[in-house]
XYZ file of C-alpha atoms in Angstrom:
303
model
C -107.246 -42.736 59.921
C -107.867 -42.699 56.181
C -110.156 -39.680 55.987
C -111.232 -36.657 58.011
C -114.858 -37.781 58.386
C -117.538 -35.464 59.695
C -119.260 -37.074 62.673
C -122.722 -35.932 63.761
C -123.486 -36.278 67.460
C -127.140 -35.868 68.392
C -128.116 -34.829 71.925
C -131.906 -34.953 72.434
C -132.525 -32.751 75.471
C -135.221 -32.451 78.093
C -133.358 -32.591 81.414
C -130.881 -29.892 82.454
C -129.278 -31.491 85.507
C -126.297 -33.218 83.856
C -126.518 -31.660 80.401
C -123.400 -29.493 80.679
C -121.317 -32.550 81.639
C -122.732 -34.459 78.668
C -121.973 -31.701 76.168
C -118.521 -31.141 77.637
C -117.692 -34.825 77.241
C -118.506 -34.471 73.536
C -116.434 -31.294 73.176
C -113.522 -33.113 74.853
C -113.340 -35.871 72.226
C -109.846 -36.449 70.862
C -111.425 -36.532 67.384
C -112.370 -32.955 66.491
C -114.283 -32.925 63.188
C -117.726 -32.957 64.778
C -121.112 -31.339 64.471
C -122.973 -31.395 67.772
C -126.726 -31.340 67.242
C -128.585 -30.344 70.403
C -132.389 -30.494 70.149
C -134.363 -29.030 73.043
C -137.677 -30.893 73.206
C -139.490 -27.795 74.478
C -138.242 -28.455 77.995
C -139.571 -26.361 80.914
C -136.043 -26.378 82.340
C -133.378 -23.785 81.542
C -131.610 -25.516 78.684
C -130.812 -22.300 76.787
C -128.338 -20.883 79.290
C -126.399 -24.159 79.473
C -126.034 -24.484 75.703
C -125.318 -20.788 75.096
C -122.625 -20.773 77.777
C -120.582 -23.216 75.679
C -119.039 -21.134 72.931
C -118.104 -23.672 70.267
C -118.862 -23.326 66.552
C -119.460 -27.058 66.259
C -122.634 -26.751 68.352
C -125.927 -26.444 66.441
C -128.860 -25.698 68.742
C -132.513 -26.302 67.869
C -135.719 -25.919 69.895
C -138.829 -27.938 69.029
C -142.128 -26.094 68.648
C -143.861 -28.842 70.602
C -142.823 -31.479 73.100
C -142.370 -34.624 70.987
C -141.705 -36.684 74.093
C -145.391 -36.577 75.013
C -145.865 -39.167 72.291
C -142.434 -40.812 72.359
C -138.917 -39.629 73.172
C -137.825 -41.438 70.004
C -139.399 -38.691 67.898
C -136.727 -36.342 69.197
C -134.011 -38.913 68.478
C -135.185 -38.885 64.875
C -135.352 -35.092 64.883
C -131.648 -35.054 65.807
C -130.933 -37.503 62.986
C -132.826 -35.347 60.477
C -130.351 -32.491 61.028
C -127.266 -34.708 60.625
C -124.888 -33.982 57.744
C -122.005 -36.187 58.873
C -120.607 -39.416 57.456
C -121.341 -41.053 60.810
C -124.000 -40.505 63.453
C -124.262 -41.250 67.142
C -126.801 -40.291 69.770
C -126.063 -39.558 73.413
C -128.712 -39.033 76.078
C -128.682 -35.766 78.014
C -127.207 -37.284 81.185
C -124.668 -39.768 79.761
C -120.933 -39.238 79.304
C -118.590 -40.114 76.417
C -115.028 -40.998 77.248
C -112.652 -38.869 75.182
C -111.720 -41.651 72.721
C -115.251 -42.875 71.960
C -115.498 -41.259 68.506
C -111.961 -42.095 67.390
C -112.387 -45.718 68.488
C -115.681 -46.049 66.619
C -114.184 -44.573 63.426
C -111.330 -47.055 63.640
C -113.871 -49.915 63.864
C -115.780 -48.505 60.875
C -112.657 -48.225 58.724
C -111.633 -51.793 59.515
C -115.129 -53.125 58.784
C -116.452 -51.375 55.652
C -119.320 -53.847 55.147
C -120.766 -53.146 58.586
C -123.037 -50.208 59.453
C -123.427 -50.551 63.225
C -120.656 -50.252 65.818
C -120.742 -50.241 69.592
C -118.750 -50.283 72.812
C -119.156 -51.299 76.435
C -120.489 -49.062 79.189
C -120.075 -48.256 82.851
C -123.199 -47.650 84.974
C -123.037 -45.176 87.856
C -125.492 -43.983 90.485
C -126.597 -40.485 89.527
C -126.542 -39.241 93.132
C -123.484 -40.902 94.653
C -121.585 -41.337 91.334
C -120.573 -44.767 92.612
C -120.170 -47.726 90.271
C -123.394 -49.722 89.855
C -122.343 -52.068 87.082
C -120.502 -52.565 83.823
C -121.008 -54.526 80.643
C -119.628 -58.021 80.260
C -117.340 -59.096 77.421
C -119.216 -59.795 74.178
C -118.129 -61.076 70.737
C -116.416 -58.389 68.656
C -118.601 -59.332 65.677
C -122.082 -60.804 65.405
C -124.099 -61.470 62.279
C -127.697 -60.284 62.167
C -129.030 -63.804 62.793
C -126.815 -64.301 65.828
C -127.642 -60.871 67.186
C -131.364 -61.547 66.681
C -131.127 -64.854 68.536
C -129.215 -63.313 71.458
C -131.656 -60.393 71.612
C -134.647 -62.747 71.742
C -132.999 -64.642 74.590
C -132.498 -61.377 76.487
C -128.701 -61.525 76.301
C -128.146 -58.150 74.625
C -128.918 -55.304 77.020
C -127.742 -51.828 76.114
C -128.484 -48.102 76.012
C -128.802 -46.042 72.859
C -125.715 -43.949 73.713
C -123.176 -46.687 73.020
C -123.882 -47.069 69.289
C -122.328 -45.475 66.211
C -123.687 -45.726 62.660
C -123.129 -44.809 59.051
C -125.540 -41.886 58.716
C -126.769 -42.533 55.192
C -127.556 -46.135 56.074
C -129.761 -45.481 59.108
C -131.534 -42.665 57.292
C -132.407 -45.169 54.559
C -133.723 -47.449 57.321
C -136.016 -44.537 58.336
C -134.244 -43.914 61.615
C -135.130 -45.152 65.073
C -138.263 -47.207 65.649
C -140.943 -45.270 67.534
C -142.471 -46.962 70.601
C -144.757 -45.630 73.366
C -142.613 -43.686 75.882
C -139.580 -44.761 73.852
C -139.408 -48.014 75.764
C -137.869 -50.964 73.830
C -136.991 -48.471 71.061
C -133.242 -48.879 71.478
C -133.484 -52.696 71.290
C -135.787 -52.623 68.273
C -133.859 -49.901 66.449
C -130.434 -51.473 66.846
C -131.771 -54.873 65.813
C -133.330 -53.288 62.725
C -130.086 -51.477 61.877
C -128.010 -54.683 62.152
C -130.055 -56.426 59.431
C -127.414 -55.484 56.817
C -123.922 -56.321 57.976
C -124.450 -57.312 61.601
C -122.668 -55.463 64.405
C -119.005 -54.828 65.244
C -118.054 -53.835 68.780
C -115.205 -53.123 71.112
C -115.405 -54.256 74.717
C -113.742 -51.045 75.872
C -116.211 -49.274 78.180
C -116.393 -45.850 76.569
C -119.846 -44.676 77.695
C -120.871 -43.769 81.236
C -124.582 -44.269 81.884
C -126.262 -42.611 84.870
C -128.865 -44.771 86.630
C -131.490 -42.358 87.873
C -135.096 -42.314 89.085
C -135.834 -39.570 86.550
C -135.049 -41.875 83.619
C -138.133 -43.335 81.951
C -136.711 -46.827 82.436
C -136.830 -46.332 86.222
C -140.061 -44.323 86.426
C -143.296 -46.241 87.204
C -145.383 -43.310 85.942
C -144.915 -44.718 82.445
C -145.763 -48.343 83.234
C -148.891 -48.458 81.050
C -146.921 -47.095 78.074
C -144.126 -49.570 78.833
C -146.650 -52.401 78.743
C -148.009 -51.137 75.408
C -144.487 -50.914 74.013
C -143.610 -54.378 75.290
C -146.623 -55.938 73.572
C -145.705 -54.236 70.275
C -142.001 -55.126 70.579
C -142.402 -58.802 71.428
C -145.022 -59.244 68.713
C -142.488 -57.819 66.245
C -139.743 -60.113 67.591
C -142.066 -63.074 67.145
C -142.625 -62.122 63.501
C -138.853 -62.110 62.917
C -138.008 -65.470 64.487
C -140.582 -67.531 62.498
C -141.839 -69.414 65.553
C -138.522 -70.880 66.692
C -138.366 -68.941 69.965
C -142.055 -68.188 70.564
C -142.050 -69.740 74.040
C -139.054 -67.639 75.137
C -140.653 -64.490 73.714
C -143.969 -65.219 75.457
C -142.196 -65.843 78.785
C -140.171 -62.636 78.496
C -143.248 -60.567 77.676
C -145.187 -62.102 80.552
C -142.316 -61.366 82.940
C -142.066 -57.734 81.809
C -145.822 -57.188 81.979
C -145.973 -58.559 85.525
C -143.155 -56.193 86.535
C -145.076 -53.207 85.170
C -148.328 -54.456 86.695
C -146.928 -54.942 90.195
C -145.208 -51.544 90.157
C -148.147 -49.443 88.954
C -148.945 -46.300 90.928
C -152.729 -46.721 90.895
C -155.429 -49.336 90.484
C -156.503 -47.530 87.299
C -153.103 -48.179 85.687
C -153.240 -51.733 87.049
C -156.538 -52.342 85.244
C -155.314 -50.618 82.058
C -152.383 -53.019 81.805
C -154.677 -56.007 82.323
C -157.032 -54.646 79.663
C -154.376 -54.252 76.952
C -152.637 -57.566 77.670
C -153.641 -60.199 75.082
C -155.563 -63.186 76.409
C -152.882 -65.384 74.842
C -150.612 -64.064 77.596
C -153.096 -63.791 80.492
C -156.496 -65.451 80.214
C -159.678 -63.717 81.433
C -159.782 -65.855 84.644
C -156.175 -64.931 85.366
C -156.876 -61.232 84.876
C -159.809 -61.491 87.290
C -157.534 -63.265 89.784
C -155.019 -60.418 89.567
C -157.733 -57.807 90.161
C -159.035 -59.675 93.191
C -155.484 -59.907 94.556
C -154.460 -56.325 93.730
C -153.321 -55.406 97.252
C -151.432 -58.667 97.706
C -149.565 -58.179 94.407
C -148.689 -54.604 95.370
C -147.334 -55.729 98.746
C -145.062 -58.253 97.048
C -143.401 -55.695 94.760
């Protein structure tokens, strides 16, 4: 390693259940020059006692005056970034786990690829209750240009979580941080794609992040389906503006698929109607929306 870089690790916090494990995985990194930025998003859970029980000078603890997550969890991601003083920055969710060589591996990638600003690794997915293996990432190219990454993202071939990425801090601050979307949905896809616009992405296929699949994650929670639909409409419209019409049919099909998923898994007929209302008629025509309303109970049974 050429230099003793300072690495900023942001932990945006709302849930207490696995937080101590998450923080401990950061403290256990084999690379030690870290600042650990923990930002409590005014959680009703007892976050204080968990953080204060870990006596480490590298921990910097902040508590928001208001719950930013009511608007979008991404606002707290950016709050973490605003406190960062390190040469590099990474964000880990409050229930994920870093393997002990995550930081050192990412620094090695950064040193070998000075023209790149975004680095990533593979992940393992576990069930949050049983801790059993649910899935793992497939092998991907170790380098992709922005154009290639954009194309693969449009096609739906680049699925990830925000915890597996590592950036040059100054660069992503200049890019104005993470993109803010309703409920934070699609924000990781949009943000990483935006960050790769200068230099592409370099990755290792080593699986260095453990992601917990849980019903309390927004991605698995149907309570947020209207916000997810709003975010999807914004995200796919933005993707369409980037691809200059080449993949419009794929983008339209992906948006329609996602919207139908949110529609069929809504918790009430009110949310069902809200999603139909906000969906552009270029996706679902007025007659089709009426058909869905008339077949509400049938659609719900098929979910």
